[in-house]
PDB file of C-alpha atoms in Angstrom:
ATOM      1  CA  MET A   1     -19.295  19.832 259.972  1.00 86.00           C
ATOM      2  CA  LYS A   2     -21.080  22.844 261.475  1.00 88.00           C
ATOM      3  CA  GLN A   3     -21.551  21.023 264.793  1.00 90.00           C
ATOM      4  CA  GLN A   4     -17.854  20.130 264.907  1.00 92.00           C
ATOM      5  CA  ILE A   5     -16.871  23.773 264.398  1.00 92.00           C
ATOM      6  CA  ILE A   6     -19.255  24.895 267.145  1.00 89.00           C
ATOM      7  CA  LYS A   7     -17.929  22.189 269.470  1.00 90.00           C
ATOM      8  CA  PHE A   8     -14.338  23.243 268.721  1.00 91.00           C
ATOM      9  CA  LEU A   9     -15.125  26.910 269.396  1.00 91.00           C
ATOM     10  CA  ARG A  10     -16.851  26.037 272.672  1.00 92.00           C
ATOM     11  CA  LYS A  11     -13.918  23.926 273.829  1.00 92.00           C
ATOM     12  CA  SER A  12     -11.389  26.586 272.844  1.00 94.00           C
ATOM     13  CA  PHE A  13     -13.320  29.537 274.301  1.00 95.00           C
ATOM     14  CA  PRO A  14     -11.427  29.694 277.637  1.00 95.00           C
ATOM     15  CA  PHE A  15      -8.133  29.746 275.742  1.00 96.00           C
ATOM     16  CA  ILE A  16      -9.384  32.419 273.349  1.00 96.00           C
ATOM     17  CA  ALA A  17     -10.794  34.499 276.237  1.00 96.00           C
ATOM     18  CA  THR A  18      -7.443  34.418 278.017  1.00 96.00           C
ATOM     19  CA  ILE A  19      -5.576  35.528 274.909  1.00 97.00           C
ATOM     20  CA  PHE A  20      -8.158  38.242 274.187  1.00 97.00           C
ATOM     21  CA  LEU A  21      -8.102  39.662 277.714  1.00 96.00           C
ATOM     22  CA  TRP A  22      -4.312  39.673 277.768  1.00 96.00           C
ATOM     23  CA  ARG A  23      -4.095  41.402 274.384  1.00 95.00           C
ATOM     24  CA  LEU A  24      -6.734  43.954 275.416  1.00 94.00           C
ATOM     25  CA  SER A  25      -4.209  45.803 277.523  1.00 92.00           C
ATOM     26  CA  ILE A  26      -5.290  49.367 278.335  1.00 92.00           C
ATOM     27  CA  PRO A  27      -3.306  51.237 281.019  1.00 90.00           C
ATOM     28  CA  PHE A  28      -6.218  52.276 283.254  1.00 90.00           C
ATOM     29  CA  TRP A  29      -8.810  49.549 282.597  1.00 93.00           C
ATOM     30  CA  ASN A  30      -6.632  46.503 282.001  1.00 94.00           C
ATOM     31  CA  PRO A  31      -3.010  47.276 282.882  1.00 94.00           C
ATOM     32  CA  ALA A  32      -0.624  44.711 281.424  1.00 93.00           C
ATOM     33  CA  GLY A  33      -3.582  42.494 280.544  1.00 94.00           C
ATOM     34  CA  ILE A  34      -4.263  41.671 284.200  1.00 96.00           C
ATOM     35  CA  LEU A  35      -7.887  40.756 283.422  1.00 96.00           C
ATOM     36  CA  ALA A  36      -6.508  37.560 281.898  1.00 97.00           C
ATOM     37  CA  ILE A  37      -5.944  36.403 285.476  1.00 97.00           C
ATOM     38  CA  ILE A  38      -9.726  35.827 285.724  1.00 97.00           C
ATOM     39  CA  PRO A  39      -9.971  33.014 283.165  1.00 97.00           C
ATOM     40  CA  ILE A  40      -6.587  31.746 284.333  1.00 97.00           C
ATOM     41  CA  PHE A  41      -7.892  31.379 287.895  1.00 97.00           C
ATOM     42  CA  TYR A  42     -11.335  30.115 286.929  1.00 96.00           C
ATOM     43  CA  CYS A  43     -10.213  27.561 284.351  1.00 95.00           C
ATOM     44  CA  SER A  44      -7.346  26.301 286.514  1.00 94.00           C
ATOM     45  CA  PHE A  45      -9.002  26.014 289.919  1.00 93.00           C
ATOM     46  CA  VAL A  46     -12.789  26.406 289.801  1.00 92.00           C
ATOM     47  CA  LYS A  47     -13.578  24.555 286.584  1.00 91.00           C
ATOM     48  CA  PRO A  48     -10.352  22.758 285.699  1.00 91.00           C
ATOM     49  CA  ILE A  49      -9.958  22.410 281.962  1.00 92.00           C
ATOM     50  CA  PRO A  50      -7.586  19.795 280.561  1.00 90.00           C
ATOM     51  CA  TRP A  51      -4.289  21.235 279.352  1.00 91.00           C
ATOM     52  CA  PHE A  52      -5.107  24.719 280.623  1.00 95.00           C
ATOM     53  CA  SER A  53      -2.427  24.836 283.331  1.00 93.00           C
ATOM     54  CA  PRO A  54       0.545  25.123 280.939  1.00 95.00           C
ATOM     55  CA  MET A  55      -1.205  27.968 279.159  1.00 95.00           C
ATOM     56  CA  ALA A  56      -2.005  29.592 282.510  1.00 96.00           C
ATOM     57  CA  VAL A  57       1.656  29.543 283.510  1.00 96.00           C
ATOM     58  CA  LEU A  58       2.629  30.984 280.113  1.00 96.00           C
ATOM     59  CA  PHE A  59       0.117  33.815 280.392  1.00 96.00           C
ATOM     60  CA  CYS A  60       1.103  34.571 283.973  1.00 96.00           C
ATOM     61  CA  PHE A  61       4.628  34.937 282.634  1.00 96.00           C
ATOM     62  CA  LEU A  62       3.341  37.215 279.845  1.00 96.00           C
ATOM     63  CA  ILE A  63       1.503  39.346 282.406  1.00 96.00           C
ATOM     64  CA  ASP A  64       4.794  39.544 284.326  1.00 95.00           C
ATOM     65  CA  TYR A  65       6.543  40.625 281.138  1.00 94.00           C
ATOM     66  CA  ARG A  66       4.113  43.491 280.569  1.00 93.00           C
ATOM     67  CA  PHE A  67       4.050  44.507 284.242  1.00 90.00           C
ATOM     68  CA  ASP A  68       7.869  44.444 284.424  1.00 90.00           C
ATOM     69  CA  THR A  69       7.663  42.122 287.404  1.00 89.00           C
ATOM     70  CA  THR A  70      10.099  39.272 287.411  1.00 86.00           C
ATOM     71  CA  PHE A  71       8.043  36.071 287.649  1.00 93.00           C
ATOM     72  CA  TYR A  72       5.708  37.618 290.266  1.00 95.00           C
ATOM     73  CA  TRP A  73       2.331  36.523 288.858  1.00 96.00           C
ATOM     74  CA  THR A  74       3.810  33.216 287.730  1.00 96.00           C
ATOM     75  CA  ILE A  75       5.065  32.505 291.246  1.00 96.00           C
ATOM     76  CA  MET A  76       1.751  33.580 292.821  1.00 96.00           C
ATOM     77  CA  TYR A  77      -0.117  31.260 290.457  1.00 96.00           C
ATOM     78  CA  CYS A  78       2.234  28.362 291.201  1.00 95.00           C
ATOM     79  CA  ILE A  79       1.978  28.937 294.963  1.00 94.00           C
ATOM     80  CA  PHE A  80      -1.813  28.944 294.811  1.00 93.00           C
ATOM     81  CA  TYR A  81      -1.729  25.881 292.554  1.00 91.00           C
ATOM     82  CA  ALA A  82       0.387  24.074 295.135  1.00 90.00           C
ATOM     83  CA  VAL A  83      -1.765  25.221 298.075  1.00 88.00           C
ATOM     84  CA  ASN A  84      -4.902  24.152 296.223  1.00 86.00           C
ATOM     85  CA  GLY A  85      -3.374  20.736 295.575  1.00 81.00           C
ATOM     86  CA  PHE A  86      -2.597  20.162 299.258  1.00 80.00           C
ATOM     87  CA  GLN A  87      -5.736  21.594 300.851  1.00 72.00           C
ATOM     88  CA  ASN A  88      -8.362  19.334 302.387  1.00 67.00           C
ATOM     89  CA  PHE A  89     -10.846  21.776 303.913  1.00 71.00           C
ATOM     90  CA  PHE A  90     -13.039  22.603 300.927  1.00 70.00           C
ATOM     91  CA  ASP A  91     -13.349  21.867 297.256  1.00 77.00           C
ATOM     92  CA  ILE A  92     -13.025  24.994 295.105  1.00 82.00           C
ATOM     93  CA  THR A  93     -14.924  23.339 292.275  1.00 79.00           C
ATOM     94  CA  ARG A  94     -18.054  23.175 294.472  1.00 81.00           C
ATOM     95  CA  VAL A  95     -17.976  26.695 295.955  1.00 83.00           C
ATOM     96  CA  ASP A  96     -20.870  29.004 295.050  1.00 84.00           C
ATOM     97  CA  LYS A  97     -20.593  32.226 293.003  1.00 86.00           C
ATOM     98  CA  ASN A  98     -17.819  30.658 290.913  1.00 89.00           C
ATOM     99  CA  ALA A  99     -15.474  30.936 293.928  1.00 91.00           C
ATOM    100  CA  LEU A 100     -15.514  34.731 293.881  1.00 94.00           C
ATOM    101  CA  ASN A 101     -14.452  34.968 297.544  1.00 93.00           C
ATOM    102  CA  ILE A 102     -11.468  32.691 297.015  1.00 93.00           C
ATOM    103  CA  PHE A 103     -10.453  34.652 293.919  1.00 96.00           C
ATOM    104  CA  MET A 104     -10.728  37.901 295.860  1.00 96.00           C
ATOM    105  CA  VAL A 105      -8.443  36.543 298.588  1.00 94.00           C
ATOM    106  CA  PHE A 106      -5.922  35.329 295.997  1.00 95.00           C
ATOM    107  CA  PHE A 107      -5.986  38.626 294.087  1.00 97.00           C
ATOM    108  CA  ALA A 108      -5.989  40.815 297.218  1.00 96.00           C
ATOM    109  CA  ILE A 109      -2.939  39.084 298.652  1.00 95.00           C
ATOM    110  CA  SER A 110      -1.161  39.322 295.309  1.00 95.00           C
ATOM    111  CA  ILE A 111      -1.972  43.015 294.825  1.00 95.00           C
ATOM    112  CA  LEU A 112      -1.120  43.834 298.454  1.00 94.00           C
ATOM    113  CA  ILE A 113       2.322  42.258 298.197  1.00 94.00           C
ATOM    114  CA  LEU A 114       2.920  43.974 294.869  1.00 91.00           C
ATOM    115  CA  SER A 115       1.883  47.389 296.196  1.00 91.00           C
ATOM    116  CA  LEU A 116       4.034  47.017 299.317  1.00 90.00           C
ATOM    117  CA  THR A 117       7.200  46.745 297.230  1.00 88.00           C
ATOM    118  CA  ASN A 118       7.000  50.465 296.476  1.00 87.00           C
ATOM    119  CA  ILE A 119       4.593  51.925 298.989  1.00 90.00           C
ATOM    120  CA  ASN A 120       3.153  55.349 298.258  1.00 92.00           C
ATOM    121  CA  ILE A 121      -0.345  56.782 298.010  1.00 94.00           C
ATOM    122  CA  ASP A 122      -0.519  56.371 294.233  1.00 93.00           C
ATOM    123  CA  ASN A 123       0.268  52.659 294.422  1.00 91.00           C
ATOM    124  CA  ILE A 124      -2.237  52.121 297.223  1.00 93.00           C
ATOM    125  CA  ILE A 125      -5.017  53.856 295.276  1.00 94.00           C
ATOM    126  CA  ARG A 126      -4.059  51.961 292.111  1.00 93.00           C
ATOM    127  CA  ALA A 127      -4.102  48.670 294.041  1.00 94.00           C
ATOM    128  CA  ILE A 128      -7.548  49.406 295.523  1.00 95.00           C
ATOM    129  CA  TRP A 129      -8.900  50.363 292.099  1.00 96.00           C
ATOM    130  CA  LEU A 130      -7.427  47.299 290.434  1.00 95.00           C
ATOM    131  CA  PHE A 131      -8.757  44.984 293.124  1.00 97.00           C
ATOM    132  CA  ALA A 132     -12.265  46.449 292.900  1.00 97.00           C
ATOM    133  CA  TRP A 133     -12.317  46.458 289.097  1.00 97.00           C
ATOM    134  CA  VAL A 134     -11.066  42.902 288.657  1.00 97.00           C
ATOM    135  CA  SER A 135     -13.370  41.610 291.395  1.00 96.00           C
ATOM    136  CA  VAL A 136     -16.396  43.242 289.763  1.00 96.00           C
ATOM    137  CA  LEU A 137     -15.528  41.800 286.343  1.00 97.00           C
ATOM    138  CA  TYR A 138     -14.934  38.307 287.742  1.00 97.00           C
ATOM    139  CA  ILE A 139     -18.652  37.392 287.804  1.00 95.00           C
ATOM    140  CA  PRO A 140     -19.555  38.341 284.208  1.00 96.00           C
ATOM    141  CA  ILE A 141     -16.388  36.866 282.702  1.00 96.00           C
ATOM    142  CA  THR A 142     -16.739  33.574 284.565  1.00 95.00           C
ATOM    143  CA  ALA A 143     -20.461  33.431 283.787  1.00 94.00           C
ATOM    144  CA  LEU A 144     -19.661  33.855 280.091  1.00 95.00           C
ATOM    145  CA  ILE A 145     -17.013  31.135 280.197  1.00 94.00           C
ATOM    146  CA  LYS A 146     -19.366  28.831 282.096  1.00 92.00           C
ATOM    147  CA  ARG A 147     -22.154  29.431 279.592  1.00 93.00           C
ATOM    148  CA  VAL A 148     -20.067  29.026 276.430  1.00 93.00           C
ATOM    149  CA  TYR A 149     -17.751  26.224 277.498  1.00 88.00           C
ATOM    150  CA  ASP A 150     -19.489  22.930 277.048  1.00 71.00           C
ATOM    151  CA  ASP A 151     -18.029  19.980 278.899  1.00 58.00           C
ATOM    152  CA  ARG A 152     -19.867  17.399 276.790  1.00 53.00           C
TER     153      ARG A 152
END
């Protein structure tokens, strides 16, 4: 019984981490729960987890709801999902450093487009801060998910 509970918690950890990071919304450190985009990206593209994509779309929508952006993060996720499905050049699941560079490109493009909608110095500084902060936290969060989640 104890082993079954541990196995269940390991399998559900990416889902729980996404919910936790979204709920842990703090205006400066985690605005609108944007840190939830890390497990969403990692568990959808780098280490695909069965049945995670519907939850990823739902949480992208919830991030949109808190950010007051109309389907922005949901559309960015769906575009990247489609591009990833059609690409032939490299396999994201085999990239080193948990695909940090690919995540940084995805997040930088998303933040750049979002900051260009209302361009001023405050938004540019906020975008740079958010990009740096989320990129720095990508490695420890993905390492934790990789360590806890057991594919057996």
